[in-house]
mmCIF file of C-alpha atoms and ligand atoms in Angstrom:
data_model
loop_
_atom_site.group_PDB
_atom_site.id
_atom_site.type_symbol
_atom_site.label_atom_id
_atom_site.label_comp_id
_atom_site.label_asym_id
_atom_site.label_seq_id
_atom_site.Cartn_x
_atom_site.Cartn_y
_atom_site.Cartn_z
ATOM 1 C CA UNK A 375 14.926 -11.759 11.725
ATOM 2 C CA UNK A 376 11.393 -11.125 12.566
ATOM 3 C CA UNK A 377 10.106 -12.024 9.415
ATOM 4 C CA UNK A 378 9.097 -15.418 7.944
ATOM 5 C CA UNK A 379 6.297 -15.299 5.660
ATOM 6 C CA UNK A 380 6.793 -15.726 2.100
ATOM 7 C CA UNK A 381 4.085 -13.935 0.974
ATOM 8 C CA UNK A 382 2.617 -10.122 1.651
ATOM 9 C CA UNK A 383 -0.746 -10.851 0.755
ATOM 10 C CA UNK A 384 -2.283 -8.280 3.259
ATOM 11 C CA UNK A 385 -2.204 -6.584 6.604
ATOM 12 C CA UNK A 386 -4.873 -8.409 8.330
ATOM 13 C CA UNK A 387 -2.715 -11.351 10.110
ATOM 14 C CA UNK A 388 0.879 -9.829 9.723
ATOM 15 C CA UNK A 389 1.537 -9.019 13.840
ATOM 16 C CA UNK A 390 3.101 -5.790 15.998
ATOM 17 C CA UNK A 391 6.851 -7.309 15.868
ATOM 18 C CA UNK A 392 6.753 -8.389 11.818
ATOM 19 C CA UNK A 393 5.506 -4.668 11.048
ATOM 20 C CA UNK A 394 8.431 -2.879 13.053
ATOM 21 C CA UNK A 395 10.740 -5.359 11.226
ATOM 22 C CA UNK A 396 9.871 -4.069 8.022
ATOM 23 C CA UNK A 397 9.485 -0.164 9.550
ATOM 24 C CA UNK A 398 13.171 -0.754 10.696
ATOM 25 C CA UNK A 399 14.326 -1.690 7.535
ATOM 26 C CA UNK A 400 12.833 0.280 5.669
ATOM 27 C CA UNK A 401 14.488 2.969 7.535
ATOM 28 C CA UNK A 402 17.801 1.689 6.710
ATOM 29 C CA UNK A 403 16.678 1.298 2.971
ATOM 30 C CA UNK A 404 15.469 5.159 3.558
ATOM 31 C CA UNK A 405 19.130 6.479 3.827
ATOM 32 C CA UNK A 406 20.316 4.247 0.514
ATOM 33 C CA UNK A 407 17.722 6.683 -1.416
ATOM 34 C CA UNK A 408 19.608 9.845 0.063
ATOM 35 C CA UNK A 409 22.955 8.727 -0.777
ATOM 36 C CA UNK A 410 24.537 9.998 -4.228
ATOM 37 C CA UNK A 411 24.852 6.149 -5.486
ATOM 38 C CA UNK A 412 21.288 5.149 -4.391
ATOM 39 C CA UNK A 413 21.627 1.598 -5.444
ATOM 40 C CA UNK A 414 22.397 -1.820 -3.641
ATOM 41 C CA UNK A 415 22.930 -5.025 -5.402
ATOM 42 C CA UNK A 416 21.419 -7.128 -3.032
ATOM 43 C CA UNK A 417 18.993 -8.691 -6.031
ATOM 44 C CA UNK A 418 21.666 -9.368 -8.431
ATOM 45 C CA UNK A 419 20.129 -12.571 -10.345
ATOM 46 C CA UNK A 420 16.809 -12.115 -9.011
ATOM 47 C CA UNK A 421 13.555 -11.511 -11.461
ATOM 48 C CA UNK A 422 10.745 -9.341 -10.486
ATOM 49 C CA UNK A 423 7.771 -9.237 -12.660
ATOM 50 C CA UNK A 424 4.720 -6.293 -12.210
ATOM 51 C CA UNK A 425 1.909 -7.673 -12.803
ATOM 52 C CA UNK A 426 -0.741 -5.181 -12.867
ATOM 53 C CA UNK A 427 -4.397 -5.363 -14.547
ATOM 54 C CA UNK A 428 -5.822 -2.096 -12.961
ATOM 55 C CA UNK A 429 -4.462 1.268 -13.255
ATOM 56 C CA UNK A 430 -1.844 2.781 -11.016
ATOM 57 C CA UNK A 431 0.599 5.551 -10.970
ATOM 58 C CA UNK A 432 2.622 5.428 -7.776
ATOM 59 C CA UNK A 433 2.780 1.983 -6.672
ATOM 60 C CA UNK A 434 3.695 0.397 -9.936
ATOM 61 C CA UNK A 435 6.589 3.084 -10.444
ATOM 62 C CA UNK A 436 7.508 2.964 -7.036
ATOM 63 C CA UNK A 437 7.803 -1.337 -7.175
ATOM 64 C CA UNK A 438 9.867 -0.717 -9.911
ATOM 65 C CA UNK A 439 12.133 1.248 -8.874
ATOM 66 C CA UNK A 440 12.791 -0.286 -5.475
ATOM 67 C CA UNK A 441 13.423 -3.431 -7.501
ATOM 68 C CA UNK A 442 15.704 -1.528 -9.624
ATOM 69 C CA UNK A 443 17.600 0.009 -6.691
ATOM 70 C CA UNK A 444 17.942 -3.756 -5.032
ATOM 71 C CA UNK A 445 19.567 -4.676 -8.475
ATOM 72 C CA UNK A 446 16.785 -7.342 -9.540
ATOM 73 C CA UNK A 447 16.138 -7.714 -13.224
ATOM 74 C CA UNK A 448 12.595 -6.538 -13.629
ATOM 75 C CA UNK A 449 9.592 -7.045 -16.166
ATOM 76 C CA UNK A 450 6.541 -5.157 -16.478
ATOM 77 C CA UNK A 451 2.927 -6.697 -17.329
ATOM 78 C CA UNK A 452 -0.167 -4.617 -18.451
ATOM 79 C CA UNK A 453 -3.191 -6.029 -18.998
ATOM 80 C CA UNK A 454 -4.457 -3.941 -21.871
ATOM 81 C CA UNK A 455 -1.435 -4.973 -24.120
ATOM 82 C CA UNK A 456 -1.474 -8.437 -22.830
ATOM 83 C CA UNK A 457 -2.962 -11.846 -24.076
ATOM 84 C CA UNK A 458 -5.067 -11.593 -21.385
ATOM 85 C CA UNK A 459 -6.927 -9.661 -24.447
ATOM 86 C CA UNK A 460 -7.079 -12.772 -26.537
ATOM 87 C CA UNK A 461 -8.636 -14.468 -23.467
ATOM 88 C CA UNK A 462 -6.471 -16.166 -21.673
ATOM 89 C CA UNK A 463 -6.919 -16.877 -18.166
ATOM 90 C CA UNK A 464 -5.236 -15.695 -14.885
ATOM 91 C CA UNK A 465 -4.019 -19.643 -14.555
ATOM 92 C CA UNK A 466 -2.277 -19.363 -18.064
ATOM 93 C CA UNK A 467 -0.724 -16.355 -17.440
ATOM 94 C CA UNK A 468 0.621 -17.293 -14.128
ATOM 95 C CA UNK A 469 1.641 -20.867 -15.345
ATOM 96 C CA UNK A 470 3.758 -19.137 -18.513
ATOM 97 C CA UNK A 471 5.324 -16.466 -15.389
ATOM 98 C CA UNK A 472 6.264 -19.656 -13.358
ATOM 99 C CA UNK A 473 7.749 -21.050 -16.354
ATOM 100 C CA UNK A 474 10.145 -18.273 -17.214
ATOM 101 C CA UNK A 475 11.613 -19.061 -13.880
ATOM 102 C CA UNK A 476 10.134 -15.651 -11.872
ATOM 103 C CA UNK A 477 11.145 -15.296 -8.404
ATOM 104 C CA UNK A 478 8.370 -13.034 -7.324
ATOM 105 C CA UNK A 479 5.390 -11.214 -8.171
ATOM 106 C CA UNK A 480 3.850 -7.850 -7.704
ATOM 107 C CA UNK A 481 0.495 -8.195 -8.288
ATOM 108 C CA UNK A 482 -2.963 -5.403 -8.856
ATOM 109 C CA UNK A 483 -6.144 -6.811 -9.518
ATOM 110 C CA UNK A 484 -9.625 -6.035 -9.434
ATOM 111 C CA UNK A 485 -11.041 -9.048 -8.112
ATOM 112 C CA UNK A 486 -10.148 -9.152 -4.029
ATOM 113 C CA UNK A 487 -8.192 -12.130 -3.666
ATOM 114 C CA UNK A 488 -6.501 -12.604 -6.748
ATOM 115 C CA UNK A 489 -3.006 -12.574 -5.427
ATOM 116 C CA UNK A 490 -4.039 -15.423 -2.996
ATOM 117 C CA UNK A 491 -5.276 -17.099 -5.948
ATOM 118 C CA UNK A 492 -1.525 -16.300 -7.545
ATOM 119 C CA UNK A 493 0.318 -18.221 -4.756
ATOM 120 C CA UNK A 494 -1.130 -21.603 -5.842
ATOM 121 C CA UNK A 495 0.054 -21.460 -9.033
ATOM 122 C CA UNK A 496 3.633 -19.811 -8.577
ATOM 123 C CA UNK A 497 6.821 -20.838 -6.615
ATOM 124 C CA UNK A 498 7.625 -17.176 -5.839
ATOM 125 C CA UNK A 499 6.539 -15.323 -3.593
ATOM 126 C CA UNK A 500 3.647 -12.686 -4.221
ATOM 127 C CA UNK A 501 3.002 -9.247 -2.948
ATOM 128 C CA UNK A 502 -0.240 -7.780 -3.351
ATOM 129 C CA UNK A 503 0.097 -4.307 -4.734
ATOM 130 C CA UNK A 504 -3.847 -3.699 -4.116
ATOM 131 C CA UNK A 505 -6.642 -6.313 -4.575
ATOM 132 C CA UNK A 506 -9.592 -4.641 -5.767
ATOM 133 C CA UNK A 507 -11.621 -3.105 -2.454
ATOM 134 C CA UNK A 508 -9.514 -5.439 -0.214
ATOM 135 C CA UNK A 509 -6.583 -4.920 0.575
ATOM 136 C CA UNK A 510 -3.326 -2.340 -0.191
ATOM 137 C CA UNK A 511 -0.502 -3.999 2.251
ATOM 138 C CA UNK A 512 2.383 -1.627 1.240
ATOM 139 C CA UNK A 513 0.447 1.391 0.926
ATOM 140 C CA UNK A 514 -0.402 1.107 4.625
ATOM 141 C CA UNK A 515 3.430 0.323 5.245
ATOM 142 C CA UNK A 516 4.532 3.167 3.793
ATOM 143 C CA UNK A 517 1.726 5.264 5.439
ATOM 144 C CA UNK A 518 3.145 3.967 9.009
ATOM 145 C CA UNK A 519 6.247 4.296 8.298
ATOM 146 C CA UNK A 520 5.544 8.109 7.257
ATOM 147 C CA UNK A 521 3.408 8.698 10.418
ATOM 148 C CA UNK A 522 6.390 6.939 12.589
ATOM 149 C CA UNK A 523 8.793 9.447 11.213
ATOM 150 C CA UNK A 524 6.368 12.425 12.320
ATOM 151 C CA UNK A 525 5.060 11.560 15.138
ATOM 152 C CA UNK A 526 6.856 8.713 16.875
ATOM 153 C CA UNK A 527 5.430 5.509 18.573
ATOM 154 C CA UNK A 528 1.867 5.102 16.951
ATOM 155 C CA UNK A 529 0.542 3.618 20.224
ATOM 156 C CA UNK A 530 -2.203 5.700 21.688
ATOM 157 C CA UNK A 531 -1.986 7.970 18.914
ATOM 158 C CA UNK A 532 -5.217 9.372 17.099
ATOM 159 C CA UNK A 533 -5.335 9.006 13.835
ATOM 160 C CA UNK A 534 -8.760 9.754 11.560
ATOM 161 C CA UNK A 535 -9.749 8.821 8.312
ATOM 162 C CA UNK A 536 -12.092 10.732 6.372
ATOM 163 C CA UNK A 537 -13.678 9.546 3.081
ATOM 164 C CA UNK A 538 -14.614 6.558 0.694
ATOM 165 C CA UNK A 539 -13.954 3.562 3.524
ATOM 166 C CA UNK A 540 -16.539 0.939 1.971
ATOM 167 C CA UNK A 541 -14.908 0.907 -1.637
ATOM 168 C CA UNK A 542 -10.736 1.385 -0.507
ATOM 169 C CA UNK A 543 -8.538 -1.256 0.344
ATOM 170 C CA UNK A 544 -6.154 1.133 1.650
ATOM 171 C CA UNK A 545 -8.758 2.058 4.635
ATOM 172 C CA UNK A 546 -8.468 -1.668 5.523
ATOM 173 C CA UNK A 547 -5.244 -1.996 5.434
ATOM 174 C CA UNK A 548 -4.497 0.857 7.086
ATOM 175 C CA UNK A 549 -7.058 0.077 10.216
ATOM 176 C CA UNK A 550 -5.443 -3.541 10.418
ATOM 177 C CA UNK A 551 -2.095 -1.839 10.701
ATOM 178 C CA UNK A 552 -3.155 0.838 12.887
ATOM 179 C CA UNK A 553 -4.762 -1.282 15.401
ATOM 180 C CA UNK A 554 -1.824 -4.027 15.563
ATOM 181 C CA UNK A 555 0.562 -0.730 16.119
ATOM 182 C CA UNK A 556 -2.056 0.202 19.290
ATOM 183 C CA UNK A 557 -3.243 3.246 17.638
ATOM 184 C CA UNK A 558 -6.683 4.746 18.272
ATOM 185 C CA UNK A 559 -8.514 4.732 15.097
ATOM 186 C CA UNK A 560 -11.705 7.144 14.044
ATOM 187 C CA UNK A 561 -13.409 6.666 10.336
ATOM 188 C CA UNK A 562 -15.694 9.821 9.292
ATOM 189 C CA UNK A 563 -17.569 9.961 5.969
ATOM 190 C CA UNK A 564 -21.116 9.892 5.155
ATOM 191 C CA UNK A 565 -23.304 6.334 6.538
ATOM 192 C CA UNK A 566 -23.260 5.505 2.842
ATOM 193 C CA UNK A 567 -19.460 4.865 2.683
ATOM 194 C CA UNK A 568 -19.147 3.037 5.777
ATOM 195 C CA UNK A 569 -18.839 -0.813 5.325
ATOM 196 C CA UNK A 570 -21.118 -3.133 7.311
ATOM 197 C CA UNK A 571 -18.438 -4.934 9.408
ATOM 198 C CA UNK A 572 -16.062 -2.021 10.377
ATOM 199 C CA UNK A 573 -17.328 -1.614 13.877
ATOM 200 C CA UNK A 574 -15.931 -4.900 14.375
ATOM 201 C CA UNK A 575 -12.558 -3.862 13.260
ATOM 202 C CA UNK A 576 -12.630 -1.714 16.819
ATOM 203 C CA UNK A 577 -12.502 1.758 15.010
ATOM 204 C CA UNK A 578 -14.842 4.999 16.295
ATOM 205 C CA UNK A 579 -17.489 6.359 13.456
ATOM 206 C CA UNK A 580 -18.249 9.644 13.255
ATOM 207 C CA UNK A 581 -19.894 11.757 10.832
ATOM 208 C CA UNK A 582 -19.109 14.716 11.991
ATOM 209 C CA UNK A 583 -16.097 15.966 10.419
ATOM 210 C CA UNK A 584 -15.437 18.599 13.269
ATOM 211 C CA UNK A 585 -15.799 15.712 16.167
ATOM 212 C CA UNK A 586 -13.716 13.269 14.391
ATOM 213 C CA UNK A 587 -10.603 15.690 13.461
ATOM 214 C CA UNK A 588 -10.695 18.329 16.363
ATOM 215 C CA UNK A 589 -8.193 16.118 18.264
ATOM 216 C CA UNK A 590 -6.603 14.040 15.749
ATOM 217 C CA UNK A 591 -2.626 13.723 15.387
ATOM 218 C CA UNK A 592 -3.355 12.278 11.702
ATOM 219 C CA UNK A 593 -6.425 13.008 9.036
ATOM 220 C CA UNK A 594 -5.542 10.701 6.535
ATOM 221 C CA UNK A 595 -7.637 11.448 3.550
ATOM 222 C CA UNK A 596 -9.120 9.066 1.489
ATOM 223 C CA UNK A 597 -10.512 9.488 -2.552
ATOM 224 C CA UNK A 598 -14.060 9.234 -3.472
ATOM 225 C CA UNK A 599 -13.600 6.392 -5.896
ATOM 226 C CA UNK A 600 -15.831 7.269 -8.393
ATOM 227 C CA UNK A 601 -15.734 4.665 -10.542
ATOM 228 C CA UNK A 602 -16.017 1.808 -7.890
ATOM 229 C CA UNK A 603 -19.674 3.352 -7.185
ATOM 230 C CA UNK A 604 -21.933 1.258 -8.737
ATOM 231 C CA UNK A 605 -24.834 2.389 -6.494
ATOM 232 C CA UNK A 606 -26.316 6.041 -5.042
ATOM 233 C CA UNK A 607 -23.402 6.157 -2.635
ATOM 234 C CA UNK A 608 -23.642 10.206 -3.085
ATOM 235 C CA UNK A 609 -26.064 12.651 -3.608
ATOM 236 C CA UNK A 610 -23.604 14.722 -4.997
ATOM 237 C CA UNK A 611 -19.842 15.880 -5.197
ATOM 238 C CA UNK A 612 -20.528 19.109 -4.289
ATOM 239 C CA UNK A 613 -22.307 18.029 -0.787
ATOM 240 C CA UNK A 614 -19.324 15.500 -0.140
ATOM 241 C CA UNK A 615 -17.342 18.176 -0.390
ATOM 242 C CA UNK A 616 -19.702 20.863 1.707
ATOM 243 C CA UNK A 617 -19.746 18.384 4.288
ATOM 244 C CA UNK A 618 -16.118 16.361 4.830
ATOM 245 C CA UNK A 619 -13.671 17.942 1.935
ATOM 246 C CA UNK A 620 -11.141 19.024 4.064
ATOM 247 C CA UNK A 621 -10.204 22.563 3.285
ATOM 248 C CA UNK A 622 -8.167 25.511 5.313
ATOM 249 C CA UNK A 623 -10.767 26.929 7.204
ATOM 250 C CA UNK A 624 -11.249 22.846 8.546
ATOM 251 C CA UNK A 625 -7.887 22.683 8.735
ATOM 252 C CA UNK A 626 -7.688 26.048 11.036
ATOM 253 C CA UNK A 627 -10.275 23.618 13.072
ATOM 254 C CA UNK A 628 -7.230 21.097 14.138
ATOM 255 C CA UNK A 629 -4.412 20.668 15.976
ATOM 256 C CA UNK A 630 -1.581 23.056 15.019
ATOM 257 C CA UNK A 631 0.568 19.859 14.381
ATOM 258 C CA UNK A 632 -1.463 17.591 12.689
ATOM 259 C CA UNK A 633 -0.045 15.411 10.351
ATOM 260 C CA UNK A 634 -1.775 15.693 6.457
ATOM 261 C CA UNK A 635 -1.899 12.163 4.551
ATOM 262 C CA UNK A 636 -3.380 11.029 1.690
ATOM 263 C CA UNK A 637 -2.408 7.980 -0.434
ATOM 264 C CA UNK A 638 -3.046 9.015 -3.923
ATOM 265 C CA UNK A 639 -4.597 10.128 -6.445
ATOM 266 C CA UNK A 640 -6.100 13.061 -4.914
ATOM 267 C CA UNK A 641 -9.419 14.394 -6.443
ATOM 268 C CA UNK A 642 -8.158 18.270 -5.807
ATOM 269 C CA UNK A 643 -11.103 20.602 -4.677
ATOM 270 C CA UNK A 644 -13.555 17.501 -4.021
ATOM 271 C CA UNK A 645 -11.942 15.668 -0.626
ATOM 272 C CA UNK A 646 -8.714 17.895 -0.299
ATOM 273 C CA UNK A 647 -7.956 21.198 -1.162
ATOM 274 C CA UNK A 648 -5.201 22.034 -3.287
ATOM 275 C CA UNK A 649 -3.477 24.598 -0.352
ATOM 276 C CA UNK A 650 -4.233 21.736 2.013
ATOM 277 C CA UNK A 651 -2.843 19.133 -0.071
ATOM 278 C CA UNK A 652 0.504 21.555 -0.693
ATOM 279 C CA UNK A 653 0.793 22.953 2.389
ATOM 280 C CA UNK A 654 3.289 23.013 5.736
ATOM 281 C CA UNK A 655 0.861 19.922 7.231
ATOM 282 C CA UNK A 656 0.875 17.735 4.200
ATOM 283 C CA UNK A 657 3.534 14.933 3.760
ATOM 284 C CA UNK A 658 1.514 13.640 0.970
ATOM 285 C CA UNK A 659 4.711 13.808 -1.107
ATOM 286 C CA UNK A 660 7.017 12.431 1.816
ATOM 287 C CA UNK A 661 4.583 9.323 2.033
ATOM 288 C CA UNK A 662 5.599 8.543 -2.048
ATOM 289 C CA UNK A 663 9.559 8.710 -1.281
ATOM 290 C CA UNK A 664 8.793 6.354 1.419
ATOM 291 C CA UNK A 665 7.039 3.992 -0.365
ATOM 292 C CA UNK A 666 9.780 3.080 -2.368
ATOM 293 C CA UNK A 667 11.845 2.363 1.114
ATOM 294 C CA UNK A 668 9.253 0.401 2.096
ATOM 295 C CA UNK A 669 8.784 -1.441 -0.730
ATOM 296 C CA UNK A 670 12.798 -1.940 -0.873
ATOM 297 C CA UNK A 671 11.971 -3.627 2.384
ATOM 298 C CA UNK A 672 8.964 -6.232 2.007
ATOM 299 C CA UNK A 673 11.064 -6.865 -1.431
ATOM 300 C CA UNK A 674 14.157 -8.078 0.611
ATOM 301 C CA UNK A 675 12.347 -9.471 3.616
ATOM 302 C CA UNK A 676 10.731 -11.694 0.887
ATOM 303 C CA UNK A 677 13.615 -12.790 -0.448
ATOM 304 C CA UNK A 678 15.433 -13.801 2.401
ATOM 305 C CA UNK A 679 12.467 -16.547 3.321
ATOM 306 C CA UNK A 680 12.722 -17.414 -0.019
ATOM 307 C CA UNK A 681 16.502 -18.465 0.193
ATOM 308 C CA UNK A 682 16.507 -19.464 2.941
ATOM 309 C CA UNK A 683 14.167 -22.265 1.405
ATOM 310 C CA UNK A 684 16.629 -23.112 -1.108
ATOM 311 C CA UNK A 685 19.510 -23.600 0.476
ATOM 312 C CA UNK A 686 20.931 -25.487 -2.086
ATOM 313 C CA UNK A 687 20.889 -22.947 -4.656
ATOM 314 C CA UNK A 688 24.439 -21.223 -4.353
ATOM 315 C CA UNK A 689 25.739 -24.743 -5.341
ATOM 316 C CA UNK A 690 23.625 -25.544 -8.748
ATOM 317 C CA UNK A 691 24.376 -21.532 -9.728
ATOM 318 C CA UNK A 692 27.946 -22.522 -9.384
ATOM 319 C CA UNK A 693 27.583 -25.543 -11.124
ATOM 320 C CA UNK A 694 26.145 -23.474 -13.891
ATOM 321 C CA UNK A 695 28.489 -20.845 -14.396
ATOM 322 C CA UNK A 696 31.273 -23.553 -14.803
HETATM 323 N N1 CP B 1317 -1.826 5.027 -3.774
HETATM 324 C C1 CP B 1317 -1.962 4.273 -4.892
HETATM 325 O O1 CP B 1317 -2.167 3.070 -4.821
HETATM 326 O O2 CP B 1317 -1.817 4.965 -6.062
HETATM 327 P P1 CP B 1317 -1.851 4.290 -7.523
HETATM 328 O O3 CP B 1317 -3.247 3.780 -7.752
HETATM 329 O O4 CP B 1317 -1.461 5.392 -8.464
HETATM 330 O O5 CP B 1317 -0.862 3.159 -7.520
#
C-alpha cells in the first residue's frame, strides 16, 4: 500500500513514494469532509488519546476531529490539569496510557524527541504532533498537500520560506518534505534565525527578502516564536518587520500567482500583514481544512500496519462479544 511504518515520528526518513501515499489519500479523505454526512467508521473500536503538554490550537482540534470523523473513540490529555502536576513522569504516564489498552498516540512536547521516547514504552503507534524545535510531520503534510492542490507536481517548483527557521520544527519538516518531493527550496530571515546545519539540508539562504521571493511559486511564512528566544535573536520587532514582514507593497514585488502559506498562529502586522494574510493569494485557511484530511490519512495509514500486526485480533474480539 505504500506505507509500512508504524510510527510518524517525523519527515526526515519517510521517502518520495510513502509521502504521495498519504497525499493520495488524503485526497480521498478530502471529499468525505465535503460530503453532507462527513463521517466514516473506519475506527469503530479504536482509541485515540491527545496527548499534548504544549499549547496548540489547530493541530490538537484538527487530530480530534479527524479521529472523530474515522469513528475512533477519542481522549484528550493536557498537561496543566494532569498528574504530570503532582510529578509524575513521562514513563508513568505512558505506562498508565498503555495500560488502558490505547491504540495510538498523538503526541506535543517540548523536549525534541519525546515521541521517540513514547514508542518504547507503548504498543501503539505514535504520531508526533510537534516535538519542541524538531519536528511538525503533519503540518508539513498538510502544507504539501495544500501546495499540490495549487500548483501541481512540487518537483522543480520554488518554494521560499521566510522567518524564524532556527526555533520551528515546521521549517524542518517542511525542507525534509520539500526536498524528498524534488522541490527547490530558499530560507530568508535574518543570519540570527538561521540554524547552523541547514546548508546541509541543500536549501538556498538569502537575506534579502526581494531576491528570495521575486521568483517564488510559494512564500510560506513562518512566526517569530517569541517565546522560544532565549537569546538576542532580534534587535527588534519593528526591524523584523521593516526588513522581511511580508506586506502588499512586497507582495506587489511577486509573481502574480504566488501561492500565500503560513502554518499558524500568525503574529498579524509583525511577519504577515493582515490584507496579505486575508487576501486572493492566501490559502492560509485552505491549509487548516486540509489538515484534518491529512491527518484522517496518517491516522488510517497507521492503523492498517498496526492490524496488519495482529492478525489474530478479529478472532479474540469475537470471542469476546460471545
Ligand atoms: N500550526 C500549528 O501547529 O498550530 P498550533 O500550535 O495551534 O497547533
Amino acid at each position: 500500500m505504500g506505507w509500512s511504518r508504524k510510527h510518524l515520528l517525523g519527515l526526515e526518513e519517510v521517502g518520495r513514494d510513502e509521502i504521495t501515499t498519504i497525499l493520495d489519500t488524503a485526497s480521498k479523505f478530502r471529499e468525505v469532509l465535503d460530503r453532507p454526512v462527513k463521517k466514516v467508521p473506519t475506527f469503530r473500536g479504536i482509541t485515540v488519546v491527545n496527548l499534548f503538554f504544549e499549547a496548540s490550537t489547530r493541530t490538537r482540534m484538527s487530530f480530534e476531529l479527524a479521529e472523530k470523523r474515522l469513528s475512533a473513540d477519542v481522549m484528550n490529555f493536557s498537561a496543566s490539569t494532569s498528574s504530570l502536576k503532582k510529578g509524575e513522569t513521562l514513563r508513568d504516564t505512558a505506562r498508565n496510557i498503555e495500560a488502558m489498552k490505547v491504540d495510538m498516540v498523538v503526541m506535543r512536547h517540548p523536549s525534541p524527541g519525546a515521541p521517540h521516547f513514547l514508542t518504547q514504552h507503548i504498543d501503539g503507534s505514535i504520531i508526533n504532533a510537534g516535538d519542541g524545535p524538531h519536528e511538525h510531520p503533519t503540518q508539513a503534510l498538510l502544507d504539501l498537500f495544500t501546495m499540490r492542490e495549487n500548483v501541481g507536481d512540487l518537483d522543480g517548483k520554488r518554494v521560499t520560506i521566510v522567518g524564524d527557521i532556527v526555533h520551528s520544527r515546521v521549517a524542518r519538516s517542511d525542507i525534509w518534505g520539500l526536498k524528498t518531493m524534488g522541490a527547490d527550496v530558499t530560507l530568508c530571515g535574518p543570519k540570527t534565525f538561521m540554524p547552523a546545519e541547514v546548508e546541509a539540508m541543500g536549501v538556498t539562504v538569502s537575506h534579502d527578502i526581494h531576491e528570495a521571493t521575486a521568483d517564488a511559486d510559494i512564500v510560506n511564512i513562518l512566526r517569530i516564536q517569541r517565546e522560544r528566544q532565549e537569546g538576542a535573536f532580534l534587535p527588534s520587532l519593528r526591524e523584523y518587520t521593516n526588513l522581511f514582514g511580508i506586506d502588499s507593497e512586497r507582495l506587489a514585488r511577486m509573481r502574480d500567482d504566488v501561492l500565500i502559506m503560513h502554518p499558524g498562529p500568525i503574529n498579524r502586522g509583525v511577519e504577515l500583514a493582515p490584507d496579505v494574510a486575508d487576501g486572493p493569494r492566501s490559502v492560509i485557511l485552505d491549509q487548516v481544512t486540509n489538515g484534518v484530511a491529512v491527518r484522517m490519512a496518517v491516522l488510517y495509514l497507521l492503523s492498517r500496519v498496526r492490524a496488519a500486526e495482529r492478525v489474530d485480533e478479529p478472532e479474540i474480539l469475537a470471542e469476546v462479544t460471545i
